[in-house]
């Protein structure tokens, strides 16, 4: 997180942290290695965090975490957190033509969040070093904005 502090988004209720979302810009090589299942997130070297260049035709991202306190689950709060974080994140993406995002899911709830965000499974869990399935999505900035609309209350 220290390499890209802008990629951490939090949600609070009455001053209490109820959830967070994190996403990091990574090099293309790191993206491909994570997506292939050859690395666990903890294996990501510091040099794999990319600098942001808004003139790039493509950017690669590692969607690290969406976490929500259990008592807040099942009420659309996770969907709202994800949408709000994606809105803010898209400001950093800038004018990239294509945005590639990969992630890993270790819980059924995590799989649901990724699938609702348009990511698709690429490598099943038993074939990865982390024992977590990998997911990805390549889309235009406009397509990402379409899913970054918070759900109605």
JSON list of C-alpha atoms in Angstrom, two decimals, residues 31 35 61 63 99-104 114-115 117-123 133-139 144:
[
{"chain": "A", "resi": 31, "resn": "UNK", "atom": "CA", "xyz": [0.03, -8.43, -14.42]},
{"chain": "A", "resi": 35, "resn": "UNK", "atom": "CA", "xyz": [-2.97, -13.61, -13.84]},
{"chain": "A", "resi": 61, "resn": "UNK", "atom": "CA", "xyz": [-3.91, -3.11, -12.55]},
{"chain": "A", "resi": 63, "resn": "UNK", "atom": "CA", "xyz": [-7.34, -5.42, -7.83]},
{"chain": "A", "resi": 99, "resn": "UNK", "atom": "CA", "xyz": [-7.59, -0.85, -18.97]},
{"chain": "A", "resi": 100, "resn": "UNK", "atom": "CA", "xyz": [-6.68, -4.37, -17.86]},
{"chain": "A", "resi": 101, "resn": "UNK", "atom": "CA", "xyz": [-7.53, -5.51, -14.35]},
{"chain": "A", "resi": 102, "resn": "UNK", "atom": "CA", "xyz": [-6.69, -8.85, -12.75]},
{"chain": "A", "resi": 103, "resn": "UNK", "atom": "CA", "xyz": [-7.58, -10.17, -9.33]},
{"chain": "A", "resi": 104, "resn": "UNK", "atom": "CA", "xyz": [-7.74, -13.28, -7.17]},
{"chain": "A", "resi": 114, "resn": "UNK", "atom": "CA", "xyz": [-15.50, -9.82, -9.34]},
{"chain": "A", "resi": 115, "resn": "UNK", "atom": "CA", "xyz": [-18.14, -11.37, -11.59]},
{"chain": "A", "resi": 117, "resn": "UNK", "atom": "CA", "xyz": [-17.70, -6.15, -12.08]},
{"chain": "A", "resi": 118, "resn": "UNK", "atom": "CA", "xyz": [-17.30, -7.99, -15.35]},
{"chain": "A", "resi": 119, "resn": "UNK", "atom": "CA", "xyz": [-14.16, -9.99, -14.54]},
{"chain": "A", "resi": 120, "resn": "UNK", "atom": "CA", "xyz": [-14.00, -13.57, -15.76]},
{"chain": "A", "resi": 121, "resn": "UNK", "atom": "CA", "xyz": [-12.16, -16.57, -14.35]},
{"chain": "A", "resi": 122, "resn": "UNK", "atom": "CA", "xyz": [-8.90, -17.31, -16.18]},
{"chain": "A", "resi": 123, "resn": "UNK", "atom": "CA", "xyz": [-7.07, -19.85, -13.99]},
{"chain": "A", "resi": 133, "resn": "UNK", "atom": "CA", "xyz": [-8.57, -18.54, -8.88]},
{"chain": "A", "resi": 134, "resn": "UNK", "atom": "CA", "xyz": [-7.47, -15.60, -11.01]},
{"chain": "A", "resi": 135, "resn": "UNK", "atom": "CA", "xyz": [-9.85, -13.28, -12.85]},
{"chain": "A", "resi": 136, "resn": "UNK", "atom": "CA", "xyz": [-9.43, -10.50, -15.37]},
{"chain": "A", "resi": 137, "resn": "UNK", "atom": "CA", "xyz": [-11.19, -7.97, -17.54]},
{"chain": "A", "resi": 138, "resn": "UNK", "atom": "CA", "xyz": [-9.93, -5.80, -20.37]},
{"chain": "A", "resi": 139, "resn": "UNK", "atom": "CA", "xyz": [-12.22, -2.92, -21.22]},
{"chain": "A", "resi": 144, "resn": "UNK", "atom": "CA", "xyz": [-15.38, 0.55, -16.67]}
]
